[in-house]
Every structure is written in C-alpha cells, then in structure tokens.
Coordinates of C-alpha atoms in Angstrom, one line a residue:
M24 CA 81.9 169.4 168.3
V25 CA 84.0 166.6 166.9
F26 CA 80.8 164.9 165.8
L27 CA 79.9 168.3 163.9
K28 CA 82.8 168.7 162.2
Q29 CA 83.1 165.1 161.1
L30 CA 79.5 165.4 159.7
V31 CA 80.1 168.5 157.8
A32 CA 83.3 166.7 156.1
L33 CA 81.3 163.8 155.4
G34 CA 78.6 165.8 153.6
V35 CA 81.0 167.6 151.4
L36 CA 82.9 164.4 150.5
A37 CA 79.3 162.8 149.8
A38 CA 78.9 165.5 147.1
A39 CA 82.5 165.6 145.7
P40 CA 81.9 162.7 143.4
W41 CA 80.0 165.1 140.5
L42 CA 83.2 167.2 140.6
T43 CA 85.9 164.2 140.6
A44 CA 83.7 162.6 138.2
A45 CA 84.5 165.9 135.8
A46 CA 88.1 165.3 136.5
Q47 CA 87.8 161.9 135.3
G48 CA 86.2 161.9 132.1
H49 CA 85.7 158.1 132.1
E50 CA 83.3 158.0 134.8
H51 CA 80.3 158.6 132.4
M52 CA 78.0 156.6 130.3
D53 CA 78.7 156.4 126.6
M54 CA 76.9 153.6 125.4
S55 CA 76.3 152.2 122.1
M56 CA 72.9 150.5 122.2
P57 CA 72.1 148.3 119.0
M58 CA 68.4 147.5 118.2
P59 CA 67.5 144.0 118.5
A60 CA 67.9 142.2 115.3
K61 CA 64.6 141.8 113.4
P62 CA 62.7 138.6 113.5
K63 CA 62.7 136.1 110.7
P64 CA 59.7 136.6 108.4
K65 CA 57.0 134.2 109.0
P66 CA 56.9 131.6 106.5
A67 CA 54.0 131.8 103.8
K68 CA 50.7 129.9 105.1
V69 CA 49.9 126.9 102.8
R70 CA 46.6 127.6 100.9
P71 CA 43.8 125.2 101.0
A72 CA 42.4 123.5 98.3
A73 CA 39.9 126.0 97.3
P74 CA 41.6 129.1 98.6
R75 CA 39.7 132.6 99.0
L76 CA 41.8 135.6 97.6
V77 CA 43.0 137.8 100.4
A78 CA 44.0 141.1 99.7
P79 CA 47.6 141.9 100.8
P80 CA 47.9 144.2 104.4
K81 CA 47.8 147.4 103.6
A82 CA 50.7 149.8 104.2
G83 CA 51.6 150.8 107.8
T84 CA 49.2 147.8 109.2
T85 CA 51.0 145.3 112.1
V86 CA 51.4 141.8 111.3
D87 CA 52.2 139.6 114.3
Q88 CA 55.4 137.7 114.2
P89 CA 56.8 135.2 116.4
A90 CA 59.7 136.2 118.7
A91 CA 63.2 136.1 117.7
T92 CA 64.9 132.7 118.3
G93 CA 68.3 132.6 120.3
A94 CA 69.5 131.4 123.7
P95 CA 67.4 133.0 126.8
A96 CA 69.5 135.9 128.5
P97 CA 71.0 134.7 131.6
V98 CA 69.5 136.3 134.7
V99 CA 72.4 138.6 136.0
A100 CA 72.4 141.8 138.2
P101 CA 73.3 144.6 135.8
A102 CA 76.3 145.0 137.5
D103 CA 78.5 148.1 136.4
T104 CA 76.9 148.5 133.0
S105 CA 77.9 151.7 131.7
H106 CA 80.4 153.9 133.6
H107 CA 83.1 153.2 131.2
A108 CA 83.0 154.5 127.4
G109 CA 82.0 151.8 124.8
H110 CA 79.8 149.4 127.1
E111 CA 77.0 148.1 125.0
H112 CA 73.4 147.4 126.6
S113 CA 71.3 145.1 125.7
M114 CA 67.7 146.3 124.5
E115 CA 65.8 142.9 123.5
G116 CA 61.9 143.1 124.0
M117 CA 61.8 146.9 123.4
N118 CA 58.1 147.5 123.5
M119 CA 57.0 149.9 121.0
N120 CA 53.5 148.6 120.0
G121 CA 51.5 151.2 122.3
T122 CA 50.6 148.4 124.7
A123 CA 52.2 148.2 128.1
P124 CA 52.5 144.6 129.9
A125 CA 49.9 143.8 132.6
E126 CA 52.8 143.0 135.0
P127 CA 56.2 144.6 135.7
A128 CA 59.0 143.0 134.0
K129 CA 60.5 140.0 135.6
A130 CA 64.0 140.4 136.9
S131 CA 65.9 138.9 134.2
Q132 CA 64.1 141.3 131.7
M133 CA 64.9 144.2 133.9
N134 CA 68.4 143.5 134.1
H135 CA 68.7 143.3 130.5
M136 CA 66.5 146.4 129.8
D137 CA 64.0 143.9 128.0
S138 CA 60.9 146.2 128.9
M139 CA 61.6 149.5 127.6
D140 CA 58.3 150.9 127.5
M141 CA 57.6 153.5 124.5
T142 CA 54.2 153.8 125.2
G143 CA 52.4 157.1 126.6
G144 CA 50.6 158.8 123.8
S145 CA 51.4 162.3 123.4
H146 CA 54.7 162.2 125.3
D147 CA 58.0 162.5 122.9
M148 CA 61.2 162.0 123.7
G149 CA 62.7 165.2 122.5
A150 CA 64.5 166.2 125.5
M151 CA 66.7 163.0 124.9
G152 CA 67.5 163.6 121.1
M153 CA 64.1 161.4 120.3
A154 CA 61.5 162.6 118.0
H155 CA 59.0 159.6 118.6
D156 CA 56.0 160.3 120.4
S157 CA 56.3 158.6 123.5
T158 CA 57.3 158.1 127.0
M159 CA 60.3 156.3 128.1
A160 CA 60.4 154.3 131.1
M161 CA 63.7 152.5 131.3
P162 CA 64.8 149.8 134.1
G163 CA 67.5 151.8 136.1
M164 CA 66.8 155.1 133.9
S165 CA 63.3 155.7 135.2
H166 CA 61.8 158.7 137.2
A167 CA 63.1 159.0 141.1
F168 CA 59.5 158.2 142.0
S169 CA 58.1 155.7 139.2
R170 CA 59.3 153.2 137.4
R171 CA 56.9 154.2 134.4
L172 CA 57.9 157.7 133.9
P173 CA 61.0 159.3 132.3
M174 CA 63.8 160.8 134.3
N175 CA 63.4 164.0 132.5
R176 CA 60.5 164.4 135.1
N177 CA 62.4 164.7 137.8
G178 CA 62.5 167.9 139.7
S179 CA 63.4 169.2 143.0
G180 CA 61.7 167.1 145.8
T181 CA 59.0 165.3 144.5
S182 CA 58.0 167.9 142.0
W183 CA 57.7 167.4 138.1
H184 CA 59.3 168.8 135.3
P185 CA 58.1 168.6 131.7
D186 CA 59.2 165.3 130.1
Q187 CA 61.3 167.1 127.5
T188 CA 63.3 169.0 129.9
P189 CA 66.9 168.8 129.0
M190 CA 69.4 167.4 131.8
Y191 CA 72.7 168.2 132.8
M192 CA 74.2 165.6 134.8
W193 CA 76.9 162.7 134.9
M194 CA 75.5 159.2 135.1
Q195 CA 76.8 155.5 136.2
H196 CA 75.7 152.0 137.3
K197 CA 77.1 150.4 140.4
G198 CA 75.8 147.1 140.7
P199 CA 72.1 147.4 140.7
W200 CA 72.4 151.3 141.6
M201 CA 71.7 154.1 139.1
L202 CA 73.9 156.8 140.2
M203 CA 73.6 160.5 139.3
Y204 CA 75.4 163.7 139.9
H205 CA 75.0 167.4 139.3
G206 CA 75.1 170.9 140.4
A207 CA 76.1 174.4 139.3
A208 CA 78.8 177.1 140.7
Y209 CA 79.3 180.6 139.9
G210 CA 82.2 182.8 140.1
R211 CA 80.5 186.0 140.1
Y212 CA 80.8 190.2 140.5
T213 CA 77.8 191.9 140.9
S214 CA 76.8 195.6 141.7
Q215 CA 73.3 196.3 143.2
N216 CA 71.6 199.9 142.7
F217 CA 74.6 200.9 140.7
N218 CA 73.3 203.9 139.4
N219 CA 72.2 205.3 142.7
S220 CA 75.3 205.6 145.0
G221 CA 74.9 206.1 148.5
K222 CA 71.0 205.0 148.3
R223 CA 69.8 202.3 150.0
G224 CA 70.8 198.7 148.5
H225 CA 73.9 200.2 146.7
A226 CA 76.6 197.5 147.1
N227 CA 79.1 195.5 145.1
A228 CA 80.4 191.9 145.8
I229 CA 82.3 189.3 144.5
D230 CA 80.8 185.9 145.3
G231 CA 79.9 182.4 144.3
P232 CA 76.4 180.7 144.6
N233 CA 76.7 177.2 144.5
W234 CA 75.3 173.6 145.0
G235 CA 76.0 170.0 144.1
M236 CA 73.7 166.9 144.2
A237 CA 74.2 163.4 144.3
M238 CA 71.2 160.5 143.7
A239 CA 70.8 156.9 143.8
Q240 CA 68.2 154.6 142.7
R241 CA 67.4 150.9 142.2
E242 CA 64.5 148.7 141.7
I243 CA 63.4 146.6 144.7
G244 CA 61.9 143.4 143.7
A245 CA 59.2 143.7 140.7
R246 CA 57.4 146.8 141.9
G247 CA 59.7 148.8 144.0
L248 CA 62.0 151.7 143.8
L249 CA 64.2 153.2 146.0
N250 CA 65.7 156.7 145.8
L251 CA 68.6 158.0 148.0
S252 CA 69.7 162.1 147.6
L253 CA 72.0 164.3 149.2
M254 CA 72.5 167.9 148.1
V255 CA 75.1 170.2 149.6
S256 CA 76.0 174.1 149.2
L257 CA 79.1 175.6 149.9
D258 CA 77.0 179.2 150.2
P259 CA 78.2 179.4 153.9
L260 CA 81.8 179.7 152.8
T261 CA 81.4 181.8 149.6
E262 CA 78.3 184.1 150.8
T263 CA 79.2 185.8 153.8
N264 CA 77.7 188.6 156.0
G265 CA 74.6 187.0 155.8
G266 CA 74.3 186.4 152.1
Y267 CA 74.9 188.3 148.5
P268 CA 73.2 191.6 147.6
L269 CA 70.0 191.3 145.8
L270 CA 68.2 194.4 145.5
F271 CA 64.6 194.2 147.3
Q272 CA 65.3 190.6 148.4
T273 CA 63.9 189.7 151.5
G274 CA 63.7 186.6 153.9
E275 CA 65.4 184.8 156.8
S276 CA 67.6 186.8 159.4
Y277 CA 71.3 187.2 160.5
K278 CA 72.3 188.2 163.8
G279 CA 68.8 189.2 165.1
Q280 CA 68.1 191.5 162.0
P281 CA 65.9 190.7 158.8
L282 CA 67.8 190.2 156.0
I283 CA 66.8 193.1 153.4
D284 CA 68.6 193.5 149.9
K285 CA 70.2 190.3 150.5
Q286 CA 69.8 186.8 149.4
H287 CA 70.4 184.6 152.3
P288 CA 73.2 181.3 151.9
H289 CA 71.9 177.9 152.0
D290 CA 72.6 175.3 154.6
L291 CA 75.9 173.2 153.8
I292 CA 73.3 170.1 153.8
S293 CA 70.3 171.2 151.7
G294 CA 69.0 167.9 151.4
L295 CA 69.1 164.5 152.7
T296 CA 66.2 162.2 151.6
V297 CA 64.9 159.1 151.2
G298 CA 61.9 157.8 148.9
Y299 CA 60.2 154.5 148.3
T300 CA 57.6 154.1 145.3
H301 CA 55.5 150.8 144.9
A302 CA 54.0 150.2 141.5
V303 CA 50.5 149.2 142.2
S304 CA 49.9 149.0 138.2
Q305 CA 51.4 150.5 135.3
D306 CA 48.9 153.6 135.8
V307 CA 49.3 153.8 139.5
D308 CA 52.0 154.6 141.9
V309 CA 52.4 155.0 145.7
S310 CA 55.2 156.5 147.2
L311 CA 56.8 157.9 150.5
Y312 CA 59.0 160.4 150.5
L313 CA 61.2 161.4 154.0
G314 CA 63.8 164.4 154.1
Y315 CA 65.8 165.8 156.8
P316 CA 66.3 168.3 155.3
G317 CA 63.6 168.2 152.3
E318 CA 61.3 169.8 150.2
P319 CA 57.4 169.6 151.0
A320 CA 55.0 169.5 148.3
I321 CA 54.4 173.4 147.7
G322 CA 54.9 175.1 144.7
P323 CA 56.8 174.2 141.2
V324 CA 60.3 173.0 140.8
A325 CA 62.5 175.2 143.0
F326 CA 64.5 177.9 141.0
M327 CA 67.9 176.3 141.6
H328 CA 66.8 173.0 139.7
R329 CA 64.6 174.8 137.1
I330 CA 66.2 174.6 133.8
S331 CA 64.1 178.1 132.8
A332 CA 66.1 179.7 135.8
M333 CA 69.4 177.8 135.2
P334 CA 71.4 180.8 133.8
N335 CA 70.5 183.4 136.3
P336 CA 72.7 183.3 139.1
D337 CA 70.3 185.4 141.3
A338 CA 67.1 183.8 143.5
P339 CA 63.8 185.2 142.3
L340 CA 62.3 188.0 144.5
S341 CA 59.4 185.7 145.0
H342 CA 61.2 183.2 146.3
H343 CA 59.6 183.2 149.6
W344 CA 56.3 183.4 147.8
T345 CA 56.5 180.1 145.9
D346 CA 59.6 177.9 146.6
A347 CA 61.3 178.9 150.0
T348 CA 60.5 175.6 151.6
H349 CA 62.9 173.7 149.2
I350 CA 65.4 173.4 152.3
T351 CA 63.2 172.2 155.4
F352 CA 64.3 170.2 158.4
G353 CA 61.7 167.5 158.5
V354 CA 59.7 166.4 155.7
A355 CA 57.3 163.6 155.0
T356 CA 55.4 163.3 151.9
L357 CA 52.9 160.9 150.6
G358 CA 52.2 160.6 146.8
V359 CA 49.7 158.8 144.8
R360 CA 50.2 159.2 140.6
Y361 CA 47.5 158.2 138.3
K362 CA 48.8 158.2 134.8
Q363 CA 49.6 161.9 134.2
F364 CA 48.2 163.2 137.7
K365 CA 49.9 163.1 140.8
L366 CA 48.3 164.1 144.1
E367 CA 50.6 164.6 147.2
G368 CA 50.5 165.8 151.0
S369 CA 53.0 166.5 153.2
N370 CA 53.6 167.3 157.0
F371 CA 56.8 169.4 157.6
T372 CA 58.7 172.0 159.7
G373 CA 57.1 175.6 159.3
R374 CA 60.1 177.2 160.4
E375 CA 62.8 178.2 157.9
P376 CA 66.5 177.4 158.4
D377 CA 68.6 179.7 161.0
Q378 CA 71.3 181.5 160.5
Y379 CA 74.0 178.3 161.4
R380 CA 74.2 177.0 158.2
Y381 CA 76.4 174.1 159.3
D382 CA 73.8 172.4 161.6
F383 CA 70.6 170.7 161.4
D384 CA 67.7 172.2 162.8
R385 CA 65.0 170.7 165.0
P386 CA 62.3 169.3 163.3
R387 CA 58.7 170.5 164.2
A388 CA 56.1 168.7 161.9
D389 CA 53.8 171.4 162.8
S390 CA 52.7 172.3 159.1
W391 CA 50.9 170.9 156.2
A392 CA 50.6 171.1 152.4
A393 CA 48.6 169.5 149.4
R394 CA 50.0 169.8 145.7
L395 CA 48.2 168.6 142.6
N396 CA 50.7 167.8 139.8
W397 CA 49.5 167.1 136.0
N398 CA 51.5 166.7 132.9
P399 CA 48.9 167.1 130.0
T400 CA 51.9 166.8 127.4
S401 CA 55.3 166.0 127.1
T402 CA 56.1 170.1 127.1
L403 CA 53.8 171.0 129.9
A404 CA 54.1 170.6 133.8
L405 CA 51.4 171.9 135.8
Q406 CA 50.8 172.4 139.3
V407 CA 48.5 173.8 142.2
S408 CA 49.6 173.7 145.8
R409 CA 48.4 175.2 149.5
A410 CA 50.1 175.0 152.5
F411 CA 49.6 176.1 155.9
I412 CA 53.2 177.1 157.4
K413 CA 53.2 177.4 161.1
S414 CA 55.7 180.5 162.2
P415 CA 58.1 180.4 159.4
E416 CA 60.2 183.4 160.7
D417 CA 62.4 183.2 163.2
L418 CA 61.9 187.0 164.2
H419 CA 58.2 186.8 164.1
P420 CA 57.2 183.4 165.6
D421 CA 53.7 184.4 166.3
E422 CA 52.6 184.7 162.8
D423 CA 51.6 181.8 160.5
V424 CA 51.3 182.0 156.7
T425 CA 49.0 180.3 154.4
R426 CA 50.6 179.9 151.0
T427 CA 48.7 179.3 147.8
T428 CA 50.8 178.6 144.4
A429 CA 50.1 177.7 140.7
S430 CA 52.6 177.4 138.1
V431 CA 53.1 176.1 134.3
L432 CA 56.6 174.9 133.3
H433 CA 57.0 174.8 129.7
S434 CA 60.1 172.9 128.1
R435 CA 60.4 172.1 124.1
T436 CA 63.7 170.4 123.2
W437 CA 65.2 170.6 119.4
G438 CA 68.2 168.9 119.5
E439 CA 71.8 168.7 121.3
R440 CA 71.8 172.0 123.4
R441 CA 69.1 173.3 121.5
Y442 CA 65.9 174.0 123.6
W443 CA 63.4 176.5 125.1
A444 CA 62.5 176.3 128.5
S445 CA 60.3 178.6 130.6
A446 CA 58.1 179.0 133.6
L447 CA 55.0 181.1 135.0
V448 CA 54.6 181.0 138.7
W449 CA 52.0 182.7 140.7
G450 CA 52.0 182.6 144.6
L451 CA 50.0 184.2 147.5
N452 CA 51.0 184.6 151.2
E453 CA 48.4 185.3 153.6
H454 CA 49.3 186.3 157.4
G455 CA 45.9 186.3 158.7
D456 CA 46.3 189.4 160.5
G457 CA 43.5 191.3 158.4
H458 CA 45.8 192.0 155.3
S459 CA 44.3 190.7 152.0
G460 CA 47.4 188.8 151.2
E461 CA 50.2 189.9 149.2
H462 CA 51.0 188.3 145.4
A463 CA 53.9 187.4 143.5
V464 CA 54.2 186.6 139.8
L465 CA 57.1 185.3 138.0
A466 CA 57.7 184.5 134.3
E467 CA 61.1 183.3 133.0
T468 CA 62.7 181.9 130.0
N469 CA 65.6 180.4 128.8
L470 CA 66.5 179.8 125.2
T471 CA 69.5 177.9 124.3
L472 CA 70.8 177.7 120.9
G473 CA 74.1 175.1 121.2
R474 CA 76.7 177.7 122.7
P475 CA 74.5 180.8 123.2
T476 CA 71.9 181.0 125.8
F477 CA 69.3 184.1 126.0
Y478 CA 67.3 184.4 129.3
G479 CA 65.2 186.7 130.9
R480 CA 62.9 187.1 134.1
Y481 CA 60.2 189.3 134.8
E482 CA 58.6 189.7 138.4
F483 CA 55.9 191.3 140.1
V484 CA 56.2 191.1 144.0
Q485 CA 53.9 192.9 146.9
K486 CA 56.2 193.4 149.9
D487 CA 54.8 195.5 152.9
S488 CA 56.7 198.2 155.2
E489 CA 57.3 195.6 157.8
E490 CA 58.8 193.1 155.1
L491 CA 61.2 196.1 153.7
D492 CA 61.6 197.9 156.9
F493 CA 60.6 200.8 155.3
Y494 CA 57.8 203.1 156.4
I495 CA 56.0 206.1 155.1
S496 CA 55.7 209.4 157.0
N497 CA 52.2 211.2 157.1
P498 CA 51.0 214.8 158.3
V499 CA 50.8 213.5 162.1
D500 CA 54.1 212.4 162.2
I501 CA 53.4 208.7 162.4
P502 CA 54.7 205.7 160.3
L503 CA 52.4 204.5 158.0
S504 CA 52.6 200.9 157.0
K505 CA 52.1 200.1 153.2
V506 CA 52.2 197.6 150.6
F507 CA 54.6 198.2 147.7
N508 CA 54.2 197.0 144.1
I509 CA 57.7 196.1 143.1
H510 CA 58.6 195.1 139.4
A511 CA 61.9 193.8 137.9
L512 CA 62.9 193.1 134.6
T513 CA 66.3 190.9 134.1
L514 CA 67.6 190.3 130.5
G515 CA 70.9 188.0 130.3
S516 CA 73.1 186.0 128.0
S517 CA 75.6 183.4 128.5
Y518 CA 78.1 181.5 126.4
R519 CA 79.2 178.1 126.6
L520 CA 83.0 178.3 126.6
A521 CA 84.5 174.8 127.0
S522 CA 84.0 171.3 128.6
L523 CA 86.7 171.0 131.0
G524 CA 88.7 167.8 131.0
G525 CA 87.3 166.4 128.3
P526 CA 83.9 166.3 126.3
R527 CA 82.2 164.9 129.9
G528 CA 83.9 167.3 131.8
P529 CA 81.8 170.2 133.7
E530 CA 80.6 172.9 131.2
L531 CA 82.1 176.2 131.5
S532 CA 80.1 179.5 130.5
I533 CA 80.7 183.3 130.7
G534 CA 77.7 185.3 131.1
G535 CA 76.3 188.6 132.1
Q536 CA 72.6 190.0 132.8
L537 CA 71.0 193.6 133.8
T538 CA 68.1 194.2 135.9
R539 CA 65.8 196.9 136.2
Y540 CA 63.4 197.8 138.8
F541 CA 60.3 199.7 138.7
I542 CA 58.8 200.7 142.0
P543 CA 56.6 203.5 143.8
A544 CA 57.8 206.9 144.3
D545 CA 57.5 206.1 147.7
L546 CA 60.4 203.9 147.7
E547 CA 62.8 206.4 145.9
T548 CA 62.7 208.9 148.8
E549 CA 64.0 208.6 152.5
S550 CA 61.8 206.2 154.8
Y551 CA 60.3 207.4 157.8
N552 CA 62.4 205.4 160.2
Y553 CA 65.5 207.1 158.8
R554 CA 67.5 203.7 159.0
S555 CA 68.4 204.4 155.5
P556 CA 67.8 206.6 152.4
G557 CA 65.3 205.6 149.8
Y558 CA 66.3 203.3 146.7
G559 CA 66.8 206.4 144.1
K560 CA 65.4 206.8 140.9
M561 CA 65.2 203.8 138.4
P562 CA 67.5 201.3 140.5
L563 CA 69.7 199.1 138.2
S564 CA 71.8 196.2 139.2
A565 CA 74.2 194.0 137.0
S566 CA 76.3 190.9 137.1
V567 CA 79.3 189.2 135.2
Y568 CA 80.1 185.7 135.9
L569 CA 81.5 182.3 135.1
R570 CA 79.5 179.2 135.5
L571 CA 80.3 175.5 135.8
T572 CA 77.6 172.9 135.4
A573 CA 77.2 169.2 134.9
P574 CA 77.4 168.4 131.1
W575 CA 74.4 168.1 129.2
M576 CA 73.2 164.2 128.6
S577 CA 71.8 163.5 125.5
M578 CA 70.7 160.2 123.9
K579 CA 71.4 160.2 120.3
G580 CA 70.4 158.0 117.1
M581 CA 66.9 157.1 119.0
G582 CA 64.6 158.6 116.5
P583 CA 62.0 156.8 114.5
K584 CA 64.2 156.5 111.3
S585 CA 67.3 155.2 113.2
N586 CA 68.1 151.5 112.9
G587 CA 70.1 151.4 116.4
M588 CA 70.7 152.6 119.8
G589 CA 74.0 153.8 118.8
G590 CA 75.6 156.8 120.5
M591 CA 73.8 157.2 123.7
K592 CA 76.0 159.4 125.5
M593 CA 75.9 160.6 129.1

C-alpha cells in the first residue's frame, strides 16, 4: 500500500511541470533565430579570348554558389538552448532547395540545427506561422516518431494529425533532451436532460475533467530518435460516483453496474510510454512503441488530443466505437513509415480499465490491431484501422468485439490563434453474436478566430437495449431487445480571457454549449424493465465552463518573405 501511494504521488509530480512552467513564465522558448548570412557573390569568370555570348540567367533560376566562409562550428551538445527568453539558435545550413541530404546530418550539424529541411512538396507550415509550402524536420523539434516529420503531426499514441495542426504547449531544452508539456482542465457546471425533470438521465453536476502530459525526446546517434511520455489525470478526484453525467453515454462499469448516461473518469496514470524510431533513409522509418498504459493503433487521434474537439468538455457518445482504447494497460506497436504513409500493427490488452483508477491493471496481450495512416497534404490526415478486442467489458467477459474505424482530420491555420480544425470519424462494433454490427458517425469542427472560438459536434450512434439497459414491451409481455438510432447535435462557443502569469502562462477561456438529442419514440417512454422512466420529449443538455490550457505555440517571421527567424516563440 505504501508503494502504491508513492507511485501515485510520483505520477502527479511528474505531470506537474506543465503547471509550474505556467507559473514561472521563464520556462519557455522565446527564440530569435537569424537566418544565415548570404554567401558572398561568386566572382565573375574570366572570358576566353573568343568569348561566346551567353544570355543572363532568367529571373527565378538558381545559381550555384560556394558555401559561406568562416570558422567551423564547434562540436558541442545543444545544452539548455532555449528555455529562457531571448536565447538565439544557430541555423546555418538551412536546406530550402528541395533536395534532402543522402545521409542524416552529422552530430555537429544536428547540434546547431544545420540541417533544417524545408522540403516535402505540398506540406506547408501554416500551423507554425509559415506560408512556405514545405515540411520542417528540425533537430530536436521533430515528430515524436520520425526525424523527418514536423512535430505538428503528433497525435495521441502513434496517431497522426495534419501538419497544419496548431499546438498548445510549453517547450524547453535540457541538454540533448527536448521537453514538452501540455494539458487541459475544466471547471464546469453541466445540466443533462434539463427540460425533462424526473425523467431518465436528468442530472446536474459541478465537475472538472482534466489531463496533463509530459513528453521528452532526444536523438540517438545519426539515425535514432527516443521518445518518453507520461500522461496523468486527476479525474478520480474531480469525477466521483463513477463519472460525470452525460446523456446516452455508455461504457465501462462502476460497483458492478454498467455506466449509463455517464462518462467514466480516466485513470490517474493514463499513459506511460517509450518509443524508439530508426531512420532507414529520409523516406523510411521503423518505430517501436511500448505503453503501460498506452494507446494501440486503433482509430484517429483520441478526442482529448484532437484539436477539433479541444473546446468541448464532453467525451463523444461514440467514444467506445472509435477511440476508447487510448488508455490500455499493455501495448506494443510496430510501425513502418514510407514518405506520407505509415502502416502499424499492435498487440495489446483487450480489457478496458477497471473502476480502480489509481492502480495498474494486469496486462494480457490478447488483442490485435492494424492501422494505415496517410497524410496526402499538410491539411489532411486520413486513417483506416481494424482491431480484434478480446473481452473488453468487465461485466460481459465472454463477449469479444471487432472494431473497424475510418477518419479524416482537417486543419488549416491562417495566423496566430486563427485556424479551422475538423474531424469526420466512422466506427463499427461487431460482437459476433448474430448482430449486424452497430455504427457510429462523428462530425466536429472548431473555428478559432483569435480570442473567440465557435465549435460544433454532430453524432449518430446505434446503441442496443443491452447497452442502454432499456427494453421494449410487446403484446406477449416479453422484453424485446432493439437497436436505437441516437442523434446528438452540440453547438458551443468559448472566449479566451487571459494568459495567467504572463504571456506564456496557461490560457484561461470561458465557454458554454447546448446539446439537442433526436431519439426514437420508444426511448421517450418508460422501459419494460421499469428501472427508470423514459428520456422524455426532445432531451436538452447544457454546460458552462472555465477552461485552462497550455499556451499557443507559434513561430513568427518564418514566411518566404522574411529575412530572418526572429520572433520564434514557444
């Protein structure tokens, strides 16, 4: 028991840096990064005795020039390069000519960001304040599982965002390590089915969904990349009695009863992972990801990390159709990337977390998944995945699920805190008991225009009588199982009030939302088993909240017309 308490304390303390970084505004990157000086012009060639007239090069053509002269950069580790404002970074050797080096950069080059690659065709850097049509793979600032991809592509687990996805986080260097902290916390009042007092699902609550994450990565040799991450949640303290009220939500259990019209809390230790990636070439990576807990290769970026879902404090009703495996106690994923494609396979524990949110569940390694990711442009991330999940529900240990998902994530950024992010997700659960399977579709969007944000979410979910514990009576007085088609439409808005503790402190926003449910008439009246009345006519739910998030991270002055790298703020 003492060991367990110590483990819990260490987990909370490990996630605290993203909060302390906010309180100490200096723990961030505020880097002015001048571009390298232009090389001296090439001296004119001596014309031969019988010169041949040569037309001058046309505008826009590239003329080879010798490298700028000067003392070579010393070979040093990039120690503590940017965790205080005003530190400058050397950017010599920035490659913008559309050709990548045949070999990974040498150590001395990597330590001075010499090989900042801005190739990549159609991938522009709008998400980082850049209009240039390219992909950046900067040493120490790369994707968690590739030295050749931008960090904007980081999702949950090993999933991919679009490259123009905005980032909210604190960053700093500690020796060879790049450290990143981010998270979100809500203080909320929610009222579910408020227009049907006394009906099923009617509930009011003050609660606080939250999570925090710390990640560290460093390069290993000329081709390796090591990534460590820890994710924690204080939901076990802020979401009592099995979770927060959420109309028509289902999944997991509490005290031997299924959670219905409630969203379960997340475990204190929601992620503890290690990943290693080896760059075979500039186009090919091989990666291994281990998590206890972690996230297998199923579905899109989990809702807690999707930028399109960021303003909404509620979990999707389709959570257990698409991304419920984001906390899995025992995951091993092998991935191979080829250019803008990545194929992954996972072995993992099928059983969902139990009601004891402070411990580590037993790993089982009894389930399998495969996923194909494709980012065709800088604004899109596509995936398809399929998984066999053994005995996910504690109350139904003999039931297995085959889950299939497909999704399209879109993100486009116009400038600082101005972006539009959307998601379209489909999921199918097949139980193998003669049912044709139950479908779910989610469409959500987040339009942020500086301080104001406007967002929405539409869901269609099929849930049967067992899922909702709601049976229909019939003339022979026998409970009848049925699949119910449930539609939910949420519209909301939030407004960024301030940055607490300085410009790099956590961002405080205020917001509210309203949800309208469209349900079949059978769900409006009393169920056959009389455990509760029906949901009533036209159920409505609403929430008002305050939200804290890590600050927006931007890179200013990096457009094609800029003369330098000044003003990169993180």
